[in-house]
CSV table of C-alpha atoms and ligand atoms in Angstrom, one decimal:
chain,number,residue,atom,x,y,z
O,1,MET,CA,51.0,105.5,67.9
O,2,PHE,CA,50.5,102.7,70.4
O,3,VAL,CA,53.6,100.9,69.2
O,4,ASN,CA,55.6,104.0,69.4
O,5,PHE,CA,54.4,104.7,72.9
O,6,ARG,CA,55.4,101.2,74.0
O,7,ARG,CA,58.8,101.7,72.5
O,8,ILE,CA,59.3,104.9,74.4
O,9,ARG,CA,58.2,103.2,77.6
O,10,LYS,CA,60.6,100.4,76.9
O,11,CYS,CA,63.4,102.9,76.2
O,12,GLN,CA,62.8,104.7,79.4
O,13,CYS,CA,62.7,101.5,81.3
O,14,VAL,CA,66.1,100.5,79.8
O,15,GLN,CA,67.4,104.0,80.6
O,16,LEU,CA,66.2,103.8,84.2
O,17,MET,CA,67.7,100.4,84.6
O,18,THR,CA,71.1,101.5,83.2
O,19,THR,CA,71.0,104.5,85.5
O,20,CYS,CA,70.4,102.3,88.5
O,21,LEU,CA,73.2,100.0,87.4
O,22,VAL,CA,75.6,102.8,87.0
O,23,LEU,CA,74.6,104.4,90.3
O,24,SER,CA,75.0,101.1,92.2
O,25,VAL,CA,78.4,100.5,90.6
O,26,VAL,CA,79.5,104.0,91.5
O,27,MET,CA,78.2,103.5,95.1
O,28,VAL,CA,80.1,100.3,95.5
O,29,CYS,CA,83.3,101.8,94.1
O,30,TRP,CA,82.8,104.9,96.1
O,31,GLU,CA,82.5,102.9,99.3
O,32,GLN,CA,85.8,101.2,98.4
O,33,LEU,CA,87.4,104.5,97.5
O,34,ASP,CA,86.1,106.0,100.6
O,35,ASN,CA,87.4,103.1,102.7
O,36,ASN,CA,90.8,103.5,101.1
O,37,VAL,CA,90.9,107.3,101.8
O,38,VAL,CA,89.8,106.8,105.4
O,39,ASN,CA,92.4,104.0,105.9
O,40,HIS,CA,95.1,106.2,104.6
O,41,VAL,CA,94.1,109.2,106.7
O,42,LYS,CA,94.0,107.0,109.8
O,43,SER,CA,97.3,105.5,108.8
O,44,TYR,CA,99.0,108.8,108.2
O,45,SER,CA,97.7,110.3,111.4
O,46,TYR,CA,98.9,107.2,113.3
O,47,ARG,CA,102.3,107.3,111.6
O,48,TYR,CA,103.0,111.0,112.0
O,49,LEU,CA,100.9,112.0,115.1
O,50,VAL,CA,100.6,109.0,117.3
O,51,ASN,CA,103.5,106.8,116.3
O,52,ARG,CA,103.6,104.4,119.2
O,53,PHE,CA,105.3,101.6,117.3
O,54,THR,CA,106.9,100.5,120.6
O,55,TYR,CA,103.5,98.9,121.4
O,56,ILE,CA,103.8,96.8,118.3
O,57,ASN,CA,107.3,95.6,119.3
O,58,LYS,CA,106.1,94.7,122.8
O,59,SER,CA,102.9,92.9,121.8
O,60,LEU,CA,104.6,90.9,119.1
O,61,THR,CA,107.5,89.8,121.3
O,62,ILE,CA,107.2,86.1,122.2
O,63,SER,CA,109.5,83.6,124.0
O,64,ARG,CA,112.5,82.1,122.2
O,65,GLU,CA,110.9,78.7,122.4
O,66,GLN,CA,107.7,80.0,120.7
O,67,ALA,CA,109.7,81.9,118.1
O,68,ARG,CA,111.7,78.8,117.2
O,69,SER,CA,108.7,77.4,115.4
O,70,PHE,CA,109.3,80.0,112.6
O,71,SER,CA,112.9,79.0,112.0
O,72,SER,CA,113.3,75.3,112.9
O,73,PHE,CA,112.9,74.0,109.4
O,74,HIS,CA,115.4,71.6,107.9
O,75,TYR,CA,117.5,72.3,104.9
O,76,LEU,CA,116.7,70.3,101.9
O,77,LEU,CA,119.4,72.0,99.8
O,78,ASP,CA,122.2,74.0,101.4
O,79,HIS,CA,125.7,75.3,100.7
O,80,PRO,CA,127.5,75.9,104.0
O,81,GLU,CA,130.8,76.7,102.4
O,82,LYS,CA,129.4,79.1,99.8
O,83,CYS,CA,131.1,82.2,101.4
O,84,SER,CA,134.1,80.7,103.2
O,85,ASN,CA,137.5,82.3,102.8
O,86,GLU,CA,136.2,85.1,100.6
O,87,ASP,CA,135.8,88.8,101.0
O,88,VAL,CA,132.1,89.0,100.0
O,89,LEU,CA,130.8,92.5,99.2
O,90,LEU,CA,127.2,91.4,98.9
O,91,LEU,CA,125.2,88.4,99.7
O,92,LEU,CA,122.2,88.6,97.4
O,93,PHE,CA,119.2,86.4,98.1
O,94,VAL,CA,116.6,85.9,95.3
O,95,LYS,CA,113.2,84.8,96.5
O,96,THR,CA,112.1,82.2,94.0
O,97,SER,CA,109.7,79.3,93.9
O,98,PRO,CA,110.5,75.8,92.7
O,99,ASP,CA,108.7,76.2,89.4
O,100,ASN,CA,110.6,79.3,88.3
O,101,ILE,CA,113.6,77.7,86.7
O,102,GLU,CA,113.5,80.0,83.6
O,103,ARG,CA,113.7,83.0,85.8
O,104,ARG,CA,116.7,81.6,87.7
O,105,ASN,CA,118.5,80.7,84.5
O,106,ALA,CA,117.9,84.2,83.2
O,107,ILE,CA,119.3,85.7,86.3
O,108,ARG,CA,122.3,83.4,86.3
O,109,SER,CA,123.3,84.4,82.8
O,110,THR,CA,122.6,88.2,83.2
O,111,TRP,CA,122.9,90.4,86.3
O,112,GLY,CA,123.4,87.4,88.7
O,113,ASN,CA,126.4,85.9,86.9
O,114,GLU,CA,129.0,85.7,89.7
O,115,THR,CA,131.8,85.1,87.2
O,116,TYR,CA,131.0,88.2,85.3
O,117,ILE,CA,130.8,90.2,88.5
O,118,LYS,CA,134.2,88.9,89.7
O,119,ASN,CA,135.9,89.3,86.3
O,120,VAL,CA,134.5,92.6,85.1
O,121,LEU,CA,133.5,94.4,88.4
O,122,GLY,CA,136.3,92.9,90.5
O,123,VAL,CA,134.3,92.1,93.6
O,124,THR,CA,132.7,89.0,95.1
O,125,VAL,CA,128.9,88.9,95.1
O,126,LYS,CA,127.2,85.7,96.1
O,127,VAL,CA,123.8,85.1,94.4
O,128,VAL,CA,121.7,82.5,96.2
O,129,PHE,CA,118.2,81.4,95.6
O,130,ALA,CA,115.8,80.9,98.5
O,131,LEU,CA,113.1,78.3,98.2
O,132,GLY,CA,110.6,76.4,100.2
O,133,ALA,CA,109.5,72.8,99.6
O,134,ILE,CA,107.1,71.6,96.9
O,135,GLN,CA,103.7,70.5,97.9
O,136,THR,CA,103.3,66.8,97.4
O,137,LYS,CA,99.7,66.2,96.2
O,138,LYS,CA,98.6,62.7,96.9
O,139,GLU,CA,96.2,62.6,94.0
O,140,GLU,CA,98.8,63.4,91.4
O,141,PRO,CA,100.5,60.5,89.7
O,142,LEU,CA,104.1,59.8,90.4
O,143,TRP,CA,105.3,60.5,86.9
O,144,SER,CA,103.6,64.0,86.8
O,145,LYS,CA,106.0,66.9,86.5
O,146,ARG,CA,104.7,68.5,89.6
O,147,SER,CA,104.7,65.4,91.7
O,148,GLY,CA,106.8,66.1,94.7
O,149,VAL,CA,109.5,63.4,94.4
O,150,GLY,CA,110.3,63.8,90.7
O,151,PHE,CA,110.2,67.6,90.9
O,152,GLN,CA,112.5,67.7,93.9
O,153,ASP,CA,114.9,65.5,91.9
O,154,GLN,CA,114.9,68.1,89.2
O,155,LEU,CA,115.8,70.8,91.7
O,156,ILE,CA,118.6,68.6,93.1
O,157,GLN,CA,119.8,68.2,89.5
O,158,GLU,CA,119.7,72.0,88.9
O,159,ASP,CA,121.5,72.6,92.2
O,160,ARG,CA,124.2,70.1,91.2
O,161,VAL,CA,124.9,72.2,88.1
O,162,TYR,CA,124.8,75.7,89.6
O,163,GLY,CA,125.3,75.1,93.4
O,164,ASP,CA,123.2,78.1,94.4
O,165,LEU,CA,119.9,76.8,95.8
O,166,VAL,CA,119.0,77.1,99.5
O,167,GLN,CA,115.8,75.3,100.3
O,168,GLN,CA,114.0,74.5,103.6
O,169,ASP,CA,111.2,72.1,104.2
O,170,PHE,CA,108.4,74.6,104.7
O,171,LEU,CA,105.8,74.8,102.0
O,172,ASP,CA,106.7,77.3,99.3
O,173,SER,CA,103.7,79.6,99.2
O,174,PHE,CA,102.8,83.3,99.2
O,175,HIS,CA,101.7,83.1,102.8
O,176,ASN,CA,105.0,81.6,103.8
O,177,LEU,CA,107.2,84.4,102.5
O,178,THR,CA,108.0,85.5,106.0
O,179,LEU,CA,109.4,82.1,106.7
O,180,LYS,CA,111.6,82.5,103.6
O,181,LEU,CA,112.8,85.9,104.9
O,182,ILE,CA,113.7,84.4,108.2
O,183,LEU,CA,115.6,81.6,106.3
O,184,GLN,CA,117.7,84.3,104.6
O,185,PHE,CA,118.7,86.1,107.7
O,186,HIS,CA,119.5,82.9,109.6
O,187,TRP,CA,121.5,81.6,106.6
O,188,MET,CA,123.5,84.8,106.5
O,189,HIS,CA,124.1,84.7,110.3
O,190,ASN,CA,125.3,81.0,110.1
O,191,ARG,CA,127.0,80.8,106.8
O,192,CYS,CA,128.0,84.3,105.5
O,193,ALA,CA,128.1,86.7,108.4
O,194,HIS,CA,131.2,88.4,107.1
O,195,ALA,CA,129.5,89.7,103.9
O,196,ARG,CA,129.5,93.4,104.0
O,197,PHE,CA,125.9,93.8,102.7
O,198,PHE,CA,122.8,91.7,102.5
O,199,MET,CA,120.2,92.1,99.8
O,200,THR,CA,116.9,90.3,99.2
O,201,ALA,CA,115.1,90.5,95.8
O,202,ASP,CA,112.2,89.0,93.9
O,203,ASP,CA,113.0,86.7,91.0
O,204,ASP,CA,111.3,89.1,88.4
O,205,ILE,CA,113.6,92.0,89.2
O,206,PHE,CA,116.3,93.5,87.1
O,207,ILE,CA,119.3,94.7,89.0
O,208,HIS,CA,121.9,97.0,87.4
O,209,MET,CA,124.8,95.2,89.0
O,210,PRO,CA,127.6,97.6,87.9
O,211,ASN,CA,125.7,100.5,89.3
O,212,LEU,CA,124.8,98.7,92.5
O,213,VAL,CA,128.3,97.4,93.1
O,214,SER,CA,129.9,100.8,92.7
O,215,TYR,CA,127.3,102.4,95.0
O,216,LEU,CA,127.9,99.7,97.7
O,217,GLN,CA,131.7,100.1,97.4
O,218,ASP,CA,131.2,103.8,98.0
O,219,VAL,CA,129.0,103.2,101.0
O,220,SER,CA,131.4,100.5,102.3
O,221,SER,CA,134.4,102.8,102.0
O,222,LYS,CA,132.7,105.4,104.2
O,223,GLY,CA,132.2,102.7,106.8
O,224,ILE,CA,128.5,103.4,107.0
O,225,THR,CA,126.5,101.3,109.5
O,226,ASP,CA,122.8,101.2,110.3
O,227,PHE,CA,122.2,101.1,106.6
O,228,TRP,CA,118.9,100.0,105.0
O,229,ILE,CA,118.0,101.2,101.6
O,230,GLY,CA,115.3,100.7,99.0
O,231,ARG,CA,111.9,102.1,98.0
O,232,VAL,CA,110.4,103.2,101.3
O,233,HIS,CA,106.7,102.9,102.3
O,234,ARG,CA,105.8,105.3,105.1
O,235,GLY,CA,102.4,105.2,106.9
O,236,ALA,CA,101.1,102.3,104.8
O,237,PRO,CA,97.8,101.0,106.3
O,238,PRO,CA,97.1,97.3,106.6
O,239,ILE,CA,94.6,96.1,104.0
O,240,ARG,CA,91.4,94.9,105.5
O,241,SER,CA,89.6,93.9,102.4
O,242,LYS,CA,89.4,90.2,102.1
O,243,ASP,CA,89.7,90.2,98.3
O,244,SER,CA,93.2,91.5,98.4
O,245,LYS,CA,96.3,89.4,98.2
O,246,TYR,CA,97.7,91.5,101.0
O,247,TYR,CA,94.7,91.1,103.3
O,248,VAL,CA,95.7,91.1,106.9
O,249,PRO,CA,93.1,90.3,109.6
O,250,PHE,CA,92.8,92.5,112.7
O,251,GLU,CA,93.9,89.7,115.0
O,252,MET,CA,97.2,89.4,113.1
O,253,TYR,CA,98.0,93.2,113.1
O,254,GLN,CA,95.7,95.5,115.1
O,255,TRP,CA,97.2,99.0,114.4
O,256,PHE,CA,96.2,101.5,111.7
O,257,SER,CA,99.6,101.8,110.2
O,258,TYR,CA,102.7,99.6,109.5
O,259,PRO,CA,106.1,100.8,110.6
O,260,ASP,CA,108.2,102.2,107.7
O,261,TYR,CA,109.5,99.4,105.5
O,262,THR,CA,111.1,99.0,102.1
O,263,ALA,CA,109.3,97.3,99.2
O,264,GLY,CA,110.1,93.6,99.1
O,265,ALA,CA,111.0,93.8,95.4
O,266,GLY,CA,114.6,94.5,96.4
O,267,TYR,CA,116.4,96.2,99.3
O,268,VAL,CA,119.9,96.2,100.9
O,269,VAL,CA,121.0,96.3,104.5
O,270,SER,CA,124.5,96.5,105.9
O,271,SER,CA,125.8,93.4,107.8
O,272,ASP,CA,125.4,95.0,111.2
O,273,VAL,CA,121.7,95.5,110.5
O,274,ALA,CA,121.4,92.0,109.1
O,275,ASP,CA,122.8,90.6,112.3
O,276,ARG,CA,120.5,92.6,114.5
O,277,ILE,CA,117.5,91.6,112.4
O,278,TYR,CA,118.6,88.0,112.8
O,279,HIS,CA,118.5,88.5,116.6
O,280,ALA,CA,115.1,90.2,116.4
O,281,THR,CA,113.6,87.2,114.6
O,282,LEU,CA,114.5,85.1,117.6
O,283,THR,CA,111.9,86.8,119.8
O,284,LEU,CA,109.2,88.1,117.4
O,285,ASN,CA,105.9,86.5,116.3
O,286,ALA,CA,106.4,86.0,112.6
O,287,SER,CA,102.9,84.9,111.7
O,288,LEU,CA,102.4,88.2,109.8
O,289,TYR,CA,102.9,86.8,106.3
O,290,ILE,CA,103.8,89.9,104.4
O,291,ASP,CA,107.5,89.6,104.5
O,292,ASP,CA,108.5,93.2,103.8
O,293,VAL,CA,106.2,94.5,106.5
O,294,PHE,CA,107.6,91.9,108.9
O,295,MET,CA,111.1,93.2,108.0
O,296,GLY,CA,109.8,96.7,109.0
O,297,ILE,CA,108.6,95.3,112.3
O,298,CYS,CA,112.0,93.7,113.0
O,299,ALA,CA,113.8,96.9,112.1
O,300,ASN,CA,111.5,98.9,114.3
O,301,ALA,CA,112.3,96.6,117.2
O,302,ILE,CA,116.1,97.2,116.7
O,303,GLY,CA,115.6,100.9,116.1
O,304,VAL,CA,116.7,101.1,112.4
O,305,SER,CA,114.8,103.1,109.9
O,306,PRO,CA,114.9,102.8,106.1
O,307,GLN,CA,116.3,105.3,103.7
O,308,GLU,CA,114.9,106.0,100.3
O,309,HIS,CA,116.9,105.6,97.1
O,310,VAL,CA,115.0,107.0,94.1
O,311,TYR,CA,116.5,104.5,91.7
O,312,PHE,CA,115.3,101.4,93.7
O,313,SER,CA,111.8,100.5,92.4
O,314,GLY,CA,108.9,99.0,94.3
O,315,GLU,CA,106.2,97.7,92.0
O,316,GLY,CA,107.3,100.0,89.2
O,317,LYS,CA,109.2,99.4,86.0
O,318,ALA,CA,112.0,101.7,84.8
O,319,PRO,CA,111.5,103.4,81.4
O,320,TYR,CA,113.8,102.0,78.7
O,321,HIS,CA,116.4,104.7,78.1
O,322,PRO,CA,120.2,105.1,78.3
O,323,CYS,CA,119.8,108.1,80.6
O,324,ILE,CA,117.9,105.8,83.1
O,325,TYR,CA,120.3,102.9,82.7
O,326,ASN,CA,123.1,105.2,83.7
O,327,GLN,CA,121.7,105.5,87.2
O,328,MET,CA,119.2,102.7,87.8
O,329,MET,CA,119.6,100.2,90.6
O,330,THR,CA,116.6,98.0,90.4
O,331,SER,CA,113.5,97.7,88.3
O,332,HIS,CA,110.6,95.4,88.9
O,333,GLY,CA,108.6,93.1,86.6
O,334,HIS,CA,111.2,91.9,84.1
O,335,VAL,CA,111.0,88.3,82.8
O,336,GLU,CA,111.2,88.0,79.1
O,337,ASP,CA,113.1,91.2,78.4
O,338,ILE,CA,115.8,90.6,81.0
O,339,TYR,CA,118.5,89.4,78.5
O,340,ASP,CA,118.0,92.4,76.2
O,341,LEU,CA,117.8,94.8,79.1
O,342,TRP,CA,121.0,93.5,80.5
O,343,LYS,CA,122.8,93.9,77.2
O,344,THR,CA,121.6,97.4,76.5
O,345,ALA,CA,121.8,98.7,80.1
O,346,THR,CA,125.4,97.6,80.6
O,347,HIS,CA,126.6,98.6,77.1
O,348,PRO,CA,129.7,100.9,77.2
O,349,GLN,CA,127.7,103.3,74.9
O,350,VAL,CA,125.5,104.2,77.9
O,351,LYS,CA,128.3,105.8,79.8
O,352,GLN,CA,129.6,107.6,76.7
O,353,SER,CA,126.3,109.2,75.7
O,354,THR,CA,125.4,110.3,79.2
O,355,SER,CA,128.6,111.9,80.3
O,356,GLY,CA,129.9,115.4,79.7
O,357,LEU,CA,127.9,118.6,80.2
O,358,MET,CA,125.8,118.1,77.1
O,359,GLY,CA,125.1,114.5,78.0
O,360,ARG,CA,124.0,115.5,81.5
O,361,LEU,CA,121.8,118.3,80.3
O,362,TYR,CA,120.3,116.1,77.7
O,363,CYS,CA,119.6,113.4,80.3
O,364,THR,CA,118.0,115.7,82.7
O,365,ALA,CA,115.6,116.8,80.0
O,366,VAL,CA,114.9,113.2,79.0
O,367,LYS,CA,114.4,112.1,82.6
O,368,MET,CA,112.0,114.9,83.3
O,369,ALA,CA,110.0,113.9,80.3
O,370,LEU,CA,110.0,110.3,81.3
O,371,LEU,CA,109.5,110.6,85.1
O,372,CYS,CA,107.6,113.8,85.7
O,373,LYS,CA,104.5,113.2,83.8
O,374,PRO,CA,101.4,114.7,85.3
O,375,SER,CA,99.5,111.5,85.1
O,376,TYR,CA,100.5,108.7,87.5
O,377,THR,CA,103.2,106.5,86.1
O,378,ASN,CA,104.5,103.7,88.3
O,379,THR,CA,108.2,104.2,88.0
O,380,TYR,CA,110.9,106.2,89.7
O,381,PRO,CA,109.8,109.5,91.3
O,382,CYS,CA,110.1,112.8,89.5
O,383,LYS,CA,112.9,114.0,91.8
O,384,ALA,CA,115.1,111.2,90.3
O,385,ALA,CA,115.3,113.4,87.1
O,386,PHE,CA,117.5,116.0,89.0
O,387,LEU,CA,120.1,113.7,90.4
M,401,NAG,C1,128.9,84.3,83.1
M,401,NAG,O1,129.9,85.1,82.5
M,401,NAG,C2,131.1,84.4,82.1
M,401,NAG,C3,132.2,85.4,81.7
M,401,NAG,O2,131.8,86.7,81.8
M,401,NAG,C4,130.6,83.5,80.9
M,401,NAG,O3,131.7,82.8,80.4
M,401,NAG,C5,129.6,82.6,81.3
M,401,NAG,O4,129.1,81.8,80.3
M,401,NAG,C6,128.4,83.3,82.0
M,401,NAG,N1,127.5,82.3,82.6
M,401,NAG,C7,126.3,82.2,82.2
M,401,NAG,C8,125.4,81.2,82.9
M,401,NAG,O5,125.8,82.8,81.2
M,402,NAG,C1,103.7,77.2,105.6
M,402,NAG,O1,104.6,76.1,105.7
M,402,NAG,C2,104.2,75.2,106.7
M,402,NAG,C3,105.2,74.1,106.9
M,402,NAG,O2,105.4,73.4,105.7
M,402,NAG,C4,102.8,74.5,106.3
M,402,NAG,O3,102.4,73.7,107.4
M,402,NAG,C5,101.8,75.7,106.1
M,402,NAG,O4,100.6,75.1,105.7
M,402,NAG,C6,102.3,76.7,105.2
M,402,NAG,N1,101.4,77.8,105.1
M,402,NAG,C7,100.9,78.3,104.1
M,402,NAG,C8,99.9,79.4,104.2
M,402,NAG,O5,101.1,77.8,102.9
M,403,NAG,C1,101.2,85.1,117.0
M,403,NAG,O1,100.2,85.8,116.3
M,403,NAG,C2,99.1,85.1,115.9
M,403,NAG,C3,98.1,86.1,115.3
M,403,NAG,O2,98.7,86.6,114.1
M,403,NAG,C4,98.4,84.4,117.1
M,403,NAG,O3,97.3,83.6,116.7
M,403,NAG,C5,99.5,83.6,117.8
M,403,NAG,O4,98.9,83.0,119.0
M,403,NAG,C6,100.7,84.4,118.2
M,403,NAG,N1,101.7,83.5,118.8
M,403,NAG,C7,102.1,83.6,120.0
M,403,NAG,C8,103.1,82.6,120.4
M,403,NAG,O5,101.7,84.4,120.8
M,404,NAG,C1,111.4,95.6,121.7
M,404,NAG,O1,111.0,94.7,122.7
M,404,NAG,C2,112.1,94.0,123.2
M,404,NAG,C3,111.5,93.0,124.2
M,404,NAG,O2,110.4,93.5,124.9
M,404,NAG,C4,113.1,94.9,123.9
M,404,NAG,O3,114.2,94.2,124.4
M,404,NAG,C5,113.6,95.9,122.8
M,404,NAG,O4,114.4,96.9,123.4
M,404,NAG,C6,112.4,96.6,122.2
M,404,NAG,N1,112.9,97.5,121.2
M,404,NAG,C7,112.5,98.8,121.1
M,404,NAG,C8,113.1,99.6,120.0
M,404,NAG,O5,111.7,99.3,121.8
C-alpha cells in the first residue's frame, strides 16, 4: 500500500513537472510567435498605410567623403579589360567567399560556362566572382591552408587559370556583404557599364541560363528600362532578436519595415538602374549589413521598385521536374546536385515533353500538384503553375 502510494505521488510529481516544462516551453515559444506576429502587423501597416520611406532616404544620406569609406578598398584581384569591346548582354556577379572553390568550379563548368553560353546561346554573358580578403590569423602557422599568405596565393593561382575573380581588401564576412554589393556596382560602373543587364547571385544557386538569356533578350528587345526583377519581399520587418543571423539593432535601422527588395539569392537589374544604384551608393550610409535590404534602400532612394517573377526563387528550392525546368530561372540551395541538375534541366527532351497542347495541359497539372500543396512548401508560388 505504502509503496504504491509513494509511487503514485512520484508519478504525479513527474507529471506536474512535465506539465510545467511543456507550459514554459509553450510560453517562451508563444512569446516569440507573438513578437513575430506583432512585428509583421506593424511592418505591414507601415508599408501599406504609413509608407514614409522618404524619411529613410533622408536620414541615411551622408556626405560623399563619409560614404567613401564604404567603397575605397583596393583591388587584390581585378580584370579591368573583362568586358572591353564586347556586346555584353549580362554581367553576372556571383558572391562567393575564398574557401568556396568547389562551388566556383561547379558554376564554371555548368550554368556559368561562358564558352557554352557564347557557342550554344549565342550571347555574351560575363560571369565574375566577387570576394573579400582572407583574414590573416596571427596564431596560425604559415604552412596552414587557411594562413592568409598561402591561401591568397591559391586564389591568385585559381585566377590565373580562369581569370574571373574580383577581390577587394575588406574582410570577407557575412557582415561585410554590403561592401561586396557596393564593390559589384562600382566595378560595373567602371569596367562594364555597357552591359545591358546586371545580376548578382549567391554561389549556391542554380541558374537556368538558357531560360534567363531568352527572357532577358526579350526584355532587351522591348527596350525596357527601370527594370528590377527577382523574388520580392514587401513589408518585411527588421529582425530584432539577437539570436538571428539577420539581427539588426534599432540604431542601425529604426523603422518598422524595410523598403521593398528582392531576395539576395539572385536578382537582375537593367543597366540604367545599375548606374543609378551606383550613384546612390555614393551618398548613402552603408553600415546596414544585410546586402539585399541595402539594395532596397538604394533603389528606394532613386525611385525604382522591384517586380516579382514567380520563377526566381528566394530561399526556396525548385522541385525536380521537366515541367519546372521548362520555365525556371533560379533555384536556391544547390551544391552537390548542380552538375546533374544542369544536365537534366537543359536536356532537349525537356522542351519536347512540355510542348504542344497535351504537354502544356500535363505540365499545368503537374505544377499544380507540385506548387499548390496546402502545406507550406518553400518553392515557387502556386500561381506559377498557371503560367
Ligand atoms: C565549357 O563549355 C565548353 C564547350 O561548350 C567546354 O569545351 C568546356 O570544357 C566547358 N568548360 C568547363 C570548365 O567545363
Ligand atoms: C569588414 O571589413 C573591414 C575592412 O577589412 C574590417 O575592418 C571589418 O572588421 C569587417 N567587418 C566585419 C563585420 O567582418
Ligand atoms: C551610419 O550608421 C551607423 C549606424 O548604423 C552610425 O553609427 C554611423 O554614425 C552612421 N554614419 C554616418 C557617417 O552618419
Ligand atoms: C533621397 O535623398 C537625396 C538627398 O537628400 C535626394 O537627392 C533624393 O532625391 C532623395 N530621393 C527620393 C526618392 O526621395
